[in-house]
């Protein structure tokens, strides 16, 4: 109190001692109001600065998710200013205060990515079992990008799929190089080898090589894992057995003649309009995506009358389009590739259980066996296109042999799943598997489970994950639940990696080929993650500043 009095006497007495009585009271009230007003202004500026920082984070998040250049922030700011100028002029200064330069957006993207990565690490602390999906692709600057995705399950049967890491490989991409990068990632995220249930890869030799491929080297140190080639890739490789080279080359050459030349293409489309065709155009065939031939062949078949007419106008040979054997082969290909495409669609998508994917493959093989049997009996009941042909000209034995080749290829390529079938059945069909066929540690629990009427009824009514999550007590069925966790955590395919590389090509386009590897990873983590960054926490950690 003494110090306050001394301060007033030495600094302010000359100014304020002249005020007496009510005048002094009024002056004090006025000073208090001025002080409160100054506080309000300061508080308003702090709130405005915080909001501007938060909005810059939100804009950076949107830019990353859409794969746009960091410089897009300037365009967005300009648009906001124009909007404010027309709709709410009093907010124009707030728009001016937004800091969204390309340097700021880059820093925001880094912060968002680190926040998501930190949240992922926290979730991984609850992991009971996990698997990895790996694939490698080269970006626009010829840097090999190794995508490593993780699928893991917690003790409460929560399944999470996330980008674990994207490794930038400047040198060779041999099996040992990939192994080194995977090991570094496992150390970075503190992932115990004992909880790793499996790994799925594409079919590249660096991944699947018998002795020095990544999987072979990886299993030398972690031999308990289930390793397998992506189910979708396997199915596509099986489909390639149907290669009818001569037939496909004719179709491709004809389609290319029509579509690769601008004048021909325009004239053909005009012809389709004049003929009143429902199909708008022929479809290009993509060699990389083998199953795209289903759409190409089907459209080609539909447009055969118009194609014949157009080729005759152009003085081109059309004899192949009037050859019964060639047309029968084409009709057979249209039908069988359509069936393969339908299987492929069933195998695609996120969050699919490996047991369900393999069941789809098994079901398809059974259908192939039925088709083979019916062909041997000269029945075309399930060949919609081929059945439209003159059945007397169909070479049934030839198509039987083609179907047999496909069946054999499926059996060969999915032999590792056949070896694992009993374990898969225990996981997905625990009420129908025979007790004596399972390992000793499961037998007592399985008997208990199969004789529990409530659980049996629940199995019929709910999804498999819900059964284990809500109905099966882990204390009563510890071995069965642990077994289920291992299989729930398995990826069925590298489809998630393919989506990642599709995004990568969009983000690191020809115009952005100089994008730093770190910024590429940050952008892709934000755009592919199901974890939302804690922007409020990021703002609190920042010294909020407005644009100058």
Short mmCIF file of C-alpha atoms in Angstrom, two decimals:
data_model
loop_
_atom_site.label_atom_id
_atom_site.label_comp_id
_atom_site.label_asym_id
_atom_site.label_seq_id
_atom_site.Cartn_x
_atom_site.Cartn_y
_atom_site.Cartn_z
CA UNK A 1 0.00 0.00 0.00
CA UNK A 2 2.89 2.30 0.81
CA UNK A 3 4.39 1.76 -2.66
CA UNK A 4 1.07 2.55 -4.37
CA UNK A 5 0.69 5.74 -2.33
CA UNK A 6 4.26 6.82 -3.12
CA UNK A 7 3.72 6.16 -6.84
CA UNK A 8 0.55 8.30 -6.85
CA UNK A 9 2.21 11.12 -4.88
CA UNK A 10 5.28 11.31 -7.14
CA UNK A 11 3.64 10.62 -10.52
CA UNK A 12 -0.02 11.65 -10.47
CA UNK A 13 -0.76 13.97 -7.50
CA UNK A 14 -0.19 17.15 -9.49
CA UNK A 15 -2.75 16.05 -12.08
CA UNK A 16 -5.51 14.62 -9.91
CA UNK A 17 -5.34 16.35 -6.49
CA UNK A 18 -7.28 19.30 -7.90
CA UNK A 19 -10.40 17.11 -8.22
CA UNK A 20 -12.52 17.23 -5.06
CA UNK A 21 -15.81 15.71 -3.92
CA UNK A 22 -18.18 14.53 -6.68
CA UNK A 23 -15.77 15.74 -9.38
CA UNK A 24 -13.18 13.31 -8.04
CA UNK A 25 -15.71 10.43 -8.01
CA UNK A 26 -16.75 11.22 -11.61
CA UNK A 27 -13.13 11.34 -12.73
CA UNK A 28 -12.40 7.94 -11.18
CA UNK A 29 -15.43 6.41 -12.95
CA UNK A 30 -14.29 7.91 -16.27
CA UNK A 31 -10.78 6.49 -15.87
CA UNK A 32 -12.22 3.06 -15.02
CA UNK A 33 -14.42 3.10 -18.14
CA UNK A 34 -11.44 4.05 -20.31
CA UNK A 35 -9.40 1.23 -18.80
CA UNK A 36 -12.17 -1.33 -19.41
CA UNK A 37 -12.50 -0.06 -22.98
CA UNK A 38 -8.78 -0.57 -23.58
CA UNK A 39 -9.05 -4.11 -22.18
CA UNK A 40 -11.95 -4.86 -24.55
CA UNK A 41 -9.96 -3.64 -27.54
CA UNK A 42 -6.97 -5.81 -26.57
CA UNK A 43 -9.23 -8.82 -25.95
CA UNK A 44 -10.95 -8.27 -29.31
CA UNK A 45 -7.59 -8.17 -31.08
CA UNK A 46 -6.51 -11.40 -29.36
CA UNK A 47 -9.78 -13.13 -30.37
CA UNK A 48 -9.46 -11.80 -33.92
CA UNK A 49 -5.86 -13.04 -34.14
CA UNK A 50 -6.84 -16.48 -32.78
CA UNK A 51 -9.72 -16.78 -35.28
CA UNK A 52 -7.46 -15.72 -38.17
CA UNK A 53 -4.92 -18.39 -37.18
CA UNK A 54 -7.62 -21.07 -36.88
CA UNK A 55 -9.07 -20.17 -40.28
CA UNK A 56 -5.60 -20.34 -41.84
CA UNK A 57 -5.28 -23.90 -40.44
CA UNK A 58 -8.71 -24.82 -41.83
CA UNK A 59 -7.77 -23.41 -45.24
CA UNK A 60 -4.45 -25.32 -45.17
CA UNK A 61 -6.34 -28.52 -44.28
CA UNK A 62 -8.74 -28.04 -47.21
CA UNK A 63 -5.85 -27.33 -49.59
CA UNK A 64 -4.05 -30.51 -48.48
CA UNK A 65 -7.17 -32.69 -48.69
CA UNK A 66 -7.93 -31.47 -52.21
CA UNK A 67 -4.29 -31.82 -53.30
CA UNK A 68 -4.04 -28.20 -54.44
CA UNK A 69 -0.80 -26.13 -54.50
CA UNK A 70 0.09 -24.25 -51.31
CA UNK A 71 -0.15 -21.00 -53.27
CA UNK A 72 -3.92 -21.57 -53.51
CA UNK A 73 -4.20 -19.78 -50.16
CA UNK A 74 -3.72 -16.41 -51.87
CA UNK A 75 -6.59 -17.13 -54.26
CA UNK A 76 -8.84 -18.20 -51.38
CA UNK A 77 -7.98 -15.04 -49.42
CA UNK A 78 -8.76 -12.88 -52.45
CA UNK A 79 -12.13 -14.63 -52.83
CA UNK A 80 -12.95 -14.13 -49.13
CA UNK A 81 -12.11 -10.41 -49.42
CA UNK A 82 -14.39 -10.06 -52.45
CA UNK A 83 -17.19 -11.84 -50.59
CA UNK A 84 -16.78 -9.61 -47.50
CA UNK A 85 -16.65 -6.49 -49.63
CA UNK A 86 -20.04 -7.33 -51.14
CA UNK A 87 -21.86 -8.97 -48.23
CA UNK A 88 -20.30 -7.74 -44.96
CA UNK A 89 -17.93 -4.77 -45.50
CA UNK A 90 -17.37 -4.46 -41.75
CA UNK A 91 -15.49 -7.81 -41.88
CA UNK A 92 -13.08 -6.81 -44.64
CA UNK A 93 -10.27 -6.11 -42.13
CA UNK A 94 -10.67 -9.62 -40.74
CA UNK A 95 -10.14 -11.02 -44.25
CA UNK A 96 -7.08 -8.78 -44.63
CA UNK A 97 -5.65 -10.25 -41.41
CA UNK A 98 -5.70 -13.84 -42.75
CA UNK A 99 -2.17 -15.22 -43.14
CA UNK A 100 -2.35 -17.71 -46.02
CA UNK A 101 0.82 -17.17 -48.06
CA UNK A 102 2.34 -20.32 -49.58
CA UNK A 103 5.03 -20.32 -46.85
CA UNK A 104 2.39 -20.12 -44.11
CA UNK A 105 0.24 -22.84 -45.71
CA UNK A 106 3.33 -25.08 -45.96
CA UNK A 107 4.02 -24.60 -42.23
CA UNK A 108 0.36 -25.21 -41.37
CA UNK A 109 0.37 -28.45 -43.40
CA UNK A 110 3.51 -29.59 -41.55
CA UNK A 111 1.84 -28.87 -38.19
CA UNK A 112 -1.39 -30.64 -39.17
CA UNK A 113 0.51 -33.72 -40.34
CA UNK A 114 2.61 -33.88 -37.16
CA UNK A 115 -0.55 -33.56 -35.06
CA UNK A 116 -2.20 -36.46 -36.92
CA UNK A 117 0.98 -38.54 -36.60
CA UNK A 118 1.09 -37.87 -32.85
CA UNK A 119 -2.57 -38.88 -32.51
CA UNK A 120 -1.83 -42.08 -34.45
CA UNK A 121 1.05 -42.92 -32.09
CA UNK A 122 -1.30 -42.47 -29.13
CA UNK A 123 -3.85 -44.82 -30.71
CA UNK A 124 -1.12 -47.38 -31.45
CA UNK A 125 -0.45 -47.64 -27.70
CA UNK A 126 -3.79 -49.50 -27.50
CA UNK A 127 -2.95 -51.85 -30.39
CA UNK A 128 -3.44 -55.58 -29.75
CA UNK A 129 -2.56 -56.81 -33.26
CA UNK A 130 -1.60 -55.14 -36.53
CA UNK A 131 -0.69 -55.86 -40.12
CA UNK A 132 1.11 -53.89 -42.83
CA UNK A 133 0.27 -53.26 -46.48
CA UNK A 134 3.17 -52.19 -48.68
CA UNK A 135 3.51 -50.95 -52.22
CA UNK A 136 6.09 -48.91 -54.09
CA UNK A 137 5.72 -46.46 -56.96
CA UNK A 138 7.84 -43.78 -58.63
CA UNK A 139 6.71 -40.15 -58.51
CA UNK A 140 7.15 -37.36 -61.08
CA UNK A 141 10.72 -36.62 -59.96
CA UNK A 142 11.73 -40.31 -60.29
CA UNK A 143 11.87 -40.81 -56.52
CA UNK A 144 10.65 -44.23 -55.38
CA UNK A 145 7.91 -43.73 -52.79
CA UNK A 146 7.26 -46.67 -50.46
CA UNK A 147 3.77 -46.49 -48.96
CA UNK A 148 3.38 -48.32 -45.65
CA UNK A 149 -0.17 -48.61 -44.32
CA UNK A 150 -1.15 -50.12 -40.99
CA UNK A 151 -4.38 -51.84 -39.99
CA UNK A 152 -4.67 -52.51 -36.28
CA UNK A 153 -7.23 -53.54 -33.70
CA UNK A 154 -7.62 -52.45 -30.07
CA UNK A 155 -8.74 -54.46 -27.04
CA UNK A 156 -12.32 -53.21 -27.59
CA UNK A 157 -12.24 -54.45 -31.21
CA UNK A 158 -11.91 -51.02 -32.79
CA UNK A 159 -10.31 -51.40 -36.24
CA UNK A 160 -8.22 -48.53 -37.63
CA UNK A 161 -6.56 -48.22 -41.05
CA UNK A 162 -4.04 -45.41 -41.49
CA UNK A 163 -1.01 -44.34 -43.47
CA UNK A 164 1.86 -45.33 -41.20
CA UNK A 165 4.64 -43.77 -43.25
CA UNK A 166 5.77 -42.86 -46.74
CA UNK A 167 9.47 -43.55 -47.25
CA UNK A 168 11.46 -41.77 -49.95
CA UNK A 169 13.96 -44.14 -51.58
CA UNK A 170 16.62 -42.31 -53.59
CA UNK A 171 18.76 -45.34 -54.42
CA UNK A 172 17.89 -48.95 -55.25
CA UNK A 173 14.58 -50.57 -54.30
CA UNK A 174 15.73 -54.12 -53.66
CA UNK A 175 14.18 -56.35 -51.04
CA UNK A 176 16.88 -55.44 -48.53
CA UNK A 177 16.28 -51.71 -49.11
CA UNK A 178 12.55 -52.08 -48.50
CA UNK A 179 13.24 -54.19 -45.40
CA UNK A 180 15.51 -51.46 -44.02
CA UNK A 181 12.82 -48.79 -44.52
CA UNK A 182 10.11 -50.95 -42.92
CA UNK A 183 12.32 -51.68 -39.90
CA UNK A 184 13.02 -47.94 -39.47
CA UNK A 185 9.29 -47.22 -39.57
CA UNK A 186 8.51 -49.91 -36.99
CA UNK A 187 11.13 -48.41 -34.66
CA UNK A 188 9.83 -44.87 -35.31
CA UNK A 189 6.31 -45.87 -34.24
CA UNK A 190 7.47 -48.28 -31.51
CA UNK A 191 5.66 -51.27 -33.06
CA UNK A 192 6.45 -54.61 -31.37
CA UNK A 193 7.19 -57.49 -33.75
CA UNK A 194 5.20 -59.87 -31.53
CA UNK A 195 1.93 -58.08 -32.36
CA UNK A 196 2.49 -58.17 -36.13
CA UNK A 197 -0.05 -60.59 -37.63
CA UNK A 198 0.67 -60.28 -41.35
CA UNK A 199 1.92 -58.34 -44.33
CA UNK A 200 0.43 -57.95 -47.80
CA UNK A 201 2.32 -56.68 -50.83
CA UNK A 202 2.03 -56.38 -54.58
CA UNK A 203 3.64 -59.01 -56.80
CA UNK A 204 6.88 -57.17 -57.66
CA UNK A 205 10.04 -59.29 -57.47
CA UNK A 206 11.54 -56.89 -54.90
CA UNK A 207 8.58 -57.76 -52.65
CA UNK A 208 7.89 -61.43 -53.40
CA UNK A 209 11.28 -62.71 -54.60
CA UNK A 210 11.80 -66.24 -53.28
CA UNK A 211 15.15 -65.66 -51.55
CA UNK A 212 15.98 -61.94 -51.53
CA UNK A 213 12.54 -60.37 -51.83
CA UNK A 214 11.31 -58.22 -48.96
CA UNK A 215 8.86 -60.84 -47.64
CA UNK A 216 11.48 -63.62 -47.64
CA UNK A 217 13.98 -61.42 -45.79
CA UNK A 218 11.32 -60.13 -43.38
CA UNK A 219 10.17 -63.63 -42.43
CA UNK A 220 13.71 -64.62 -41.50
CA UNK A 221 13.41 -62.41 -38.43
CA UNK A 222 9.61 -62.52 -37.96
CA UNK A 223 8.55 -66.00 -39.05
CA UNK A 224 5.14 -66.17 -37.34
CA UNK A 225 3.39 -63.75 -39.73
CA UNK A 226 0.94 -64.59 -42.50
CA UNK A 227 2.35 -63.06 -45.70
CA UNK A 228 0.41 -63.00 -48.94
CA UNK A 229 0.16 -61.34 -52.31
CA UNK A 230 -2.68 -58.80 -52.67
CA UNK A 231 -5.90 -60.72 -53.44
CA UNK A 232 -6.96 -58.24 -56.15
CA UNK A 233 -3.61 -58.57 -57.95
CA UNK A 234 -3.87 -62.37 -57.70
CA UNK A 235 -7.30 -62.32 -59.30
CA UNK A 236 -6.08 -60.07 -62.12
CA UNK A 237 -3.14 -62.39 -62.80
CA UNK A 238 -5.52 -65.35 -62.90
CA UNK A 239 -7.65 -63.46 -65.41
CA UNK A 240 -4.65 -63.02 -67.73
CA UNK A 241 -4.72 -66.76 -68.43
CA UNK A 242 -7.70 -65.97 -70.67
CA UNK A 243 -5.39 -64.07 -73.00
CA UNK A 244 -6.66 -64.65 -76.55
CA UNK A 245 -3.92 -62.61 -78.14
CA UNK A 246 -5.10 -62.65 -81.74
CA UNK A 247 -8.69 -61.75 -80.85
CA UNK A 248 -7.69 -58.96 -78.50
CA UNK A 249 -5.19 -57.46 -80.96
CA UNK A 250 -7.90 -57.16 -83.61
CA UNK A 251 -10.26 -55.44 -81.16
CA UNK A 252 -7.54 -53.06 -79.93
CA UNK A 253 -6.40 -52.18 -83.47
CA UNK A 254 -9.97 -51.46 -84.53
CA UNK A 255 -10.71 -49.32 -81.47
CA UNK A 256 -7.44 -47.43 -81.93
CA UNK A 257 -8.21 -46.81 -85.62
CA UNK A 258 -11.54 -45.26 -84.64
CA UNK A 259 -10.47 -43.29 -81.56
CA UNK A 260 -6.83 -42.33 -82.12
CA UNK A 261 -7.53 -40.20 -85.17
CA UNK A 262 -9.65 -37.13 -84.55
CA UNK A 263 -11.45 -37.16 -87.92
CA UNK A 264 -12.27 -40.88 -87.73
CA UNK A 265 -13.55 -40.48 -84.18
CA UNK A 266 -15.83 -37.57 -85.07
CA UNK A 267 -17.18 -39.38 -88.14
CA UNK A 268 -17.81 -42.57 -86.15
CA UNK A 269 -19.74 -40.70 -83.44
CA UNK A 270 -21.78 -38.98 -86.16
CA UNK A 271 -22.55 -42.40 -87.65
CA UNK A 272 -23.74 -43.66 -84.24
CA UNK A 273 -26.10 -40.68 -83.96
CA UNK A 274 -27.47 -41.31 -87.46
CA UNK A 275 -28.02 -44.99 -86.65
CA UNK A 276 -29.74 -44.12 -83.35
CA UNK A 277 -27.30 -46.26 -81.37
CA UNK A 278 -27.76 -46.28 -77.57
CA UNK A 279 -24.01 -46.71 -77.05
CA UNK A 280 -22.15 -43.43 -77.42
CA UNK A 281 -18.67 -44.64 -78.36
CA UNK A 282 -16.14 -47.45 -78.34
CA UNK A 283 -13.93 -47.63 -75.21
CA UNK A 284 -10.13 -47.55 -75.15
CA UNK A 285 -8.40 -50.64 -73.75
CA UNK A 286 -5.84 -50.10 -70.96
CA UNK A 287 -3.14 -52.79 -70.82
CA UNK A 288 -2.13 -51.85 -67.25
CA UNK A 289 -5.66 -52.34 -65.95
CA UNK A 290 -6.32 -55.74 -67.51
CA UNK A 291 -9.93 -55.98 -66.41
CA UNK A 292 -10.77 -52.79 -68.29
CA UNK A 293 -11.13 -55.10 -71.26
CA UNK A 294 -14.54 -56.18 -69.91
CA UNK A 295 -15.96 -52.73 -70.71
CA UNK A 296 -14.00 -52.50 -73.99
CA UNK A 297 -15.20 -55.89 -75.24
CA UNK A 298 -18.82 -55.42 -74.19
CA UNK A 299 -19.10 -52.03 -75.91
CA UNK A 300 -17.32 -53.39 -79.01
CA UNK A 301 -19.80 -56.29 -79.18
CA UNK A 302 -22.80 -53.97 -78.91
CA UNK A 303 -21.45 -51.74 -81.70
CA UNK A 304 -20.41 -54.46 -84.18
CA UNK A 305 -23.06 -53.52 -86.82
CA UNK A 306 -22.01 -49.85 -86.69
CA UNK A 307 -18.30 -50.76 -86.70
CA UNK A 308 -18.76 -52.92 -89.82
CA UNK A 309 -20.58 -50.09 -91.56
CA UNK A 310 -17.90 -47.54 -90.60
CA UNK A 311 -14.97 -49.76 -91.65
CA UNK A 312 -16.59 -50.39 -95.03
CA UNK A 313 -16.95 -46.62 -95.54
CA UNK A 314 -13.20 -46.37 -94.84
CA UNK A 315 -12.39 -49.29 -97.19
CA UNK A 316 -11.06 -51.41 -94.32
CA UNK A 317 -11.18 -55.19 -94.02
CA UNK A 318 -14.27 -56.45 -92.14
CA UNK A 319 -13.95 -60.18 -92.82
CA UNK A 320 -13.01 -60.91 -89.19
CA UNK A 321 -16.33 -59.39 -88.08
CA UNK A 322 -18.15 -61.93 -90.23
CA UNK A 323 -16.08 -64.95 -89.15
CA UNK A 324 -18.11 -67.29 -86.91
CA UNK A 325 -15.12 -68.65 -84.97
CA UNK A 326 -13.78 -65.16 -84.23
CA UNK A 327 -17.20 -63.87 -83.21
CA UNK A 328 -17.73 -66.88 -80.93
CA UNK A 329 -14.37 -66.24 -79.24
CA UNK A 330 -15.29 -62.59 -78.78
CA UNK A 331 -18.70 -63.49 -77.31
CA UNK A 332 -17.03 -65.93 -74.90
CA UNK A 333 -14.54 -63.25 -73.85
CA UNK A 334 -17.32 -60.71 -73.32
CA UNK A 335 -19.10 -63.09 -70.93
CA UNK A 336 -16.13 -64.38 -68.96
CA UNK A 337 -14.42 -60.97 -68.56
CA UNK A 338 -17.71 -59.54 -67.31
CA UNK A 339 -17.80 -62.24 -64.61
CA UNK A 340 -14.19 -61.49 -63.67
CA UNK A 341 -14.93 -57.78 -63.48
CA UNK A 342 -17.85 -58.41 -61.12
CA UNK A 343 -15.52 -60.42 -58.87
CA UNK A 344 -12.94 -57.63 -59.03
CA UNK A 345 -15.51 -55.06 -57.89
CA UNK A 346 -16.42 -57.26 -54.91
CA UNK A 347 -12.75 -57.40 -53.91
CA UNK A 348 -12.22 -53.63 -53.97
CA UNK A 349 -12.81 -51.12 -51.21
CA UNK A 350 -11.59 -50.34 -47.70
CA UNK A 351 -12.25 -52.20 -44.45
CA UNK A 352 -12.96 -55.60 -46.03
CA UNK A 353 -12.23 -58.70 -43.98
CA UNK A 354 -9.71 -61.06 -45.52
CA UNK A 355 -12.01 -64.02 -44.83
CA UNK A 356 -14.80 -62.41 -46.86
CA UNK A 357 -12.46 -61.60 -49.74
CA UNK A 358 -11.24 -65.19 -49.91
CA UNK A 359 -14.84 -66.47 -49.71
CA UNK A 360 -15.60 -64.35 -52.80
CA UNK A 361 -12.69 -66.02 -54.60
CA UNK A 362 -13.80 -69.51 -53.51
CA UNK A 363 -17.35 -68.78 -54.65
CA UNK A 364 -16.09 -67.65 -58.04
CA UNK A 365 -14.03 -70.83 -58.49
CA UNK A 366 -17.15 -72.91 -57.74
CA UNK A 367 -19.01 -70.92 -60.40
CA UNK A 368 -16.20 -71.63 -62.87
CA UNK A 369 -16.47 -75.35 -62.15
CA UNK A 370 -20.21 -75.20 -62.83
CA UNK A 371 -19.58 -73.33 -66.11
CA UNK A 372 -17.03 -75.96 -67.16
CA UNK A 373 -19.46 -78.78 -66.39
CA UNK A 374 -22.27 -77.08 -68.33
CA UNK A 375 -20.00 -76.40 -71.32
CA UNK A 376 -19.07 -80.08 -71.40
CA UNK A 377 -22.83 -80.74 -71.65
CA UNK A 378 -23.14 -78.11 -74.42
CA UNK A 379 -25.16 -75.79 -72.22
CA UNK A 380 -24.69 -72.00 -72.47
CA UNK A 381 -27.30 -71.03 -69.90
CA UNK A 382 -24.91 -68.67 -68.04
CA UNK A 383 -23.18 -67.32 -71.17
CA UNK A 384 -25.56 -64.53 -72.12
CA UNK A 385 -23.59 -63.25 -75.13
CA UNK A 386 -22.33 -66.59 -76.44
CA UNK A 387 -25.83 -68.08 -76.23
CA UNK A 388 -26.99 -65.48 -78.79
CA UNK A 389 -24.72 -67.09 -81.38
CA UNK A 390 -25.53 -70.12 -83.52
CA UNK A 391 -24.88 -72.90 -81.00
CA UNK A 392 -23.96 -75.32 -83.79
CA UNK A 393 -20.83 -73.25 -84.49
CA UNK A 394 -19.61 -73.09 -80.85
CA UNK A 395 -16.43 -75.02 -79.97
CA UNK A 396 -17.48 -76.22 -76.50
CA UNK A 397 -14.29 -78.20 -75.84
CA UNK A 398 -12.12 -75.16 -76.56
CA UNK A 399 -13.96 -73.02 -74.02
CA UNK A 400 -13.97 -75.88 -71.49
CA UNK A 401 -10.17 -75.90 -71.67
CA UNK A 402 -10.02 -72.13 -71.20
CA UNK A 403 -12.17 -72.36 -68.07
CA UNK A 404 -10.03 -75.22 -66.76
CA UNK A 405 -6.89 -73.08 -67.18
CA UNK A 406 -8.45 -70.30 -65.14
CA UNK A 407 -9.49 -72.74 -62.38
CA UNK A 408 -5.96 -74.18 -62.22
CA UNK A 409 -4.48 -70.68 -62.05
CA UNK A 410 -6.76 -69.72 -59.15
CA UNK A 411 -5.85 -72.94 -57.32
CA UNK A 412 -2.13 -72.26 -57.79
CA UNK A 413 -2.13 -68.57 -56.89
CA UNK A 414 -4.34 -68.95 -53.82
CA UNK A 415 -2.61 -72.02 -52.40
CA UNK A 416 -1.31 -70.01 -49.40
CA UNK A 417 -4.91 -69.15 -48.50
CA UNK A 418 -5.89 -72.81 -48.83
CA UNK A 419 -3.21 -73.68 -46.28
CA UNK A 420 -4.67 -71.02 -43.98
CA UNK A 421 -8.30 -72.00 -44.63
CA UNK A 422 -8.89 -73.84 -41.35
CA UNK A 423 -7.64 -70.83 -39.36
CA UNK A 424 -9.84 -68.53 -41.45
CA UNK A 425 -12.88 -70.75 -40.87
CA UNK A 426 -12.26 -70.76 -37.12
CA UNK A 427 -12.30 -66.97 -37.27
CA UNK A 428 -15.29 -66.44 -39.57
CA UNK A 429 -17.38 -69.61 -39.02
CA UNK A 430 -16.70 -70.65 -35.41
CA UNK A 431 -20.10 -72.35 -35.00
CA UNK A 432 -19.75 -74.73 -37.95
CA UNK A 433 -16.09 -75.77 -37.81
CA UNK A 434 -15.37 -79.19 -36.29
CA UNK A 435 -13.67 -79.03 -32.89
CA UNK A 436 -11.22 -81.83 -33.69
CA UNK A 437 -9.83 -79.88 -36.68
CA UNK A 438 -8.61 -76.87 -34.65
CA UNK A 439 -5.47 -76.43 -32.56
CA UNK A 440 -5.49 -77.68 -28.96
CA UNK A 441 -5.60 -74.23 -27.32
CA UNK A 442 -8.93 -73.46 -29.05
CA UNK A 443 -10.81 -76.71 -28.46
CA UNK A 444 -12.28 -76.17 -24.97
CA UNK A 445 -13.29 -72.58 -25.73
CA UNK A 446 -14.81 -73.67 -29.05
CA UNK A 447 -16.97 -76.33 -27.36
CA UNK A 448 -18.14 -73.69 -24.87
CA UNK A 449 -18.91 -71.28 -27.71
CA UNK A 450 -20.75 -73.74 -29.96
CA UNK A 451 -23.04 -74.75 -27.12
CA UNK A 452 -23.95 -71.18 -26.17
CA UNK A 453 -27.40 -70.65 -27.74
CA UNK A 454 -27.40 -66.88 -27.18
CA UNK A 455 -24.10 -66.44 -29.01
CA UNK A 456 -25.23 -68.76 -31.79
CA UNK A 457 -28.36 -66.63 -32.33
CA UNK A 458 -26.29 -63.44 -32.23
CA UNK A 459 -23.91 -64.88 -34.86
CA UNK A 460 -26.87 -65.22 -37.25
CA UNK A 461 -28.14 -61.69 -36.65
CA UNK A 462 -25.08 -59.43 -36.39
CA UNK A 463 -21.86 -58.71 -38.30
CA UNK A 464 -18.81 -60.74 -37.33
CA UNK A 465 -17.01 -57.75 -35.79
CA UNK A 466 -20.05 -56.91 -33.67
CA UNK A 467 -20.23 -60.51 -32.43
CA UNK A 468 -16.69 -60.39 -31.05
CA UNK A 469 -16.98 -56.78 -29.90
CA UNK A 470 -20.30 -56.88 -28.04
CA UNK A 471 -21.17 -60.50 -27.31
CA UNK A 472 -18.01 -62.55 -26.77
CA UNK A 473 -16.33 -62.04 -23.39
CA UNK A 474 -12.56 -61.95 -23.84
CA UNK A 475 -12.11 -63.40 -20.33
CA UNK A 476 -14.23 -66.44 -21.22
CA UNK A 477 -12.80 -66.90 -24.74
CA UNK A 478 -9.26 -65.43 -24.53
CA UNK A 479 -7.67 -67.62 -27.22
CA UNK A 480 -10.55 -67.30 -29.69
CA UNK A 481 -10.68 -63.51 -29.22
CA UNK A 482 -6.91 -63.17 -29.67
CA UNK A 483 -7.14 -65.33 -32.80
CA UNK A 484 -9.94 -63.12 -34.11
CA UNK A 485 -7.93 -59.96 -33.44
CA UNK A 486 -5.10 -61.29 -35.60
CA UNK A 487 -7.44 -61.89 -38.54
CA UNK A 488 -9.45 -58.70 -38.10
CA UNK A 489 -6.16 -56.82 -38.34
CA UNK A 490 -5.20 -58.31 -41.72
CA UNK A 491 -5.42 -56.31 -44.93
CA UNK A 492 -7.15 -58.15 -47.74
CA UNK A 493 -5.37 -56.23 -50.48
CA UNK A 494 -3.09 -53.30 -51.29
CA UNK A 495 -6.10 -51.39 -52.65
CA UNK A 496 -5.50 -48.67 -50.04
CA UNK A 497 -1.94 -48.25 -51.38
CA UNK A 498 -3.22 -47.91 -54.95
CA UNK A 499 -5.58 -45.15 -53.82
CA UNK A 500 -2.61 -43.49 -52.12
CA UNK A 501 -0.54 -43.50 -55.32
CA UNK A 502 -3.46 -42.18 -57.31
CA UNK A 503 -3.59 -39.23 -54.88
CA UNK A 504 0.19 -38.87 -55.07
CA UNK A 505 0.09 -38.44 -58.85
CA UNK A 506 -2.56 -35.76 -58.44
CA UNK A 507 -0.62 -33.91 -55.71
CA UNK A 508 2.83 -34.20 -57.29
CA UNK A 509 1.71 -33.42 -60.80
CA UNK A 510 3.82 -32.27 -63.75
CA UNK A 511 3.33 -28.69 -62.57
CA UNK A 512 4.42 -29.52 -58.97
CA UNK A 513 7.27 -31.96 -59.65
CA UNK A 514 9.58 -29.92 -57.37
CA UNK A 515 7.38 -30.47 -54.32
CA UNK A 516 9.55 -31.59 -51.39
CA UNK A 517 9.23 -35.22 -50.30
CA UNK A 518 8.37 -34.13 -46.75
CA UNK A 519 5.57 -31.85 -47.95
CA UNK A 520 4.29 -34.64 -50.21
CA UNK A 521 4.08 -37.02 -47.24
CA UNK A 522 2.44 -34.36 -45.05
CA UNK A 523 -0.17 -33.60 -47.71
CA UNK A 524 -0.93 -37.27 -48.33
CA UNK A 525 -1.20 -38.03 -44.62
CA UNK A 526 -3.78 -35.26 -44.17
CA UNK A 527 -5.75 -36.27 -47.27
CA UNK A 528 -5.82 -40.01 -46.51
CA UNK A 529 -6.21 -40.01 -42.72
CA UNK A 530 -9.41 -40.77 -40.83
CA UNK A 531 -7.89 -38.98 -37.83
CA UNK A 532 -8.82 -35.30 -37.64
CA UNK A 533 -6.10 -32.88 -36.56
CA UNK A 534 -6.76 -31.00 -33.31
CA UNK A 535 -6.72 -27.49 -34.80
CA UNK A 536 -7.84 -25.80 -31.56
CA UNK A 537 -4.85 -27.27 -29.74
CA UNK A 538 -2.53 -26.22 -32.56
CA UNK A 539 -3.84 -22.65 -32.32
CA UNK A 540 -3.26 -22.58 -28.56
CA UNK A 541 0.34 -23.68 -29.10
CA UNK A 542 0.91 -20.96 -31.70
CA UNK A 543 1.77 -17.31 -31.12
CA UNK A 544 -1.19 -16.04 -33.11
CA UNK A 545 -0.27 -13.33 -35.57
CA UNK A 546 -2.22 -11.62 -38.33
CA UNK A 547 -1.03 -10.96 -41.86
CA UNK A 548 1.11 -7.85 -42.31
#
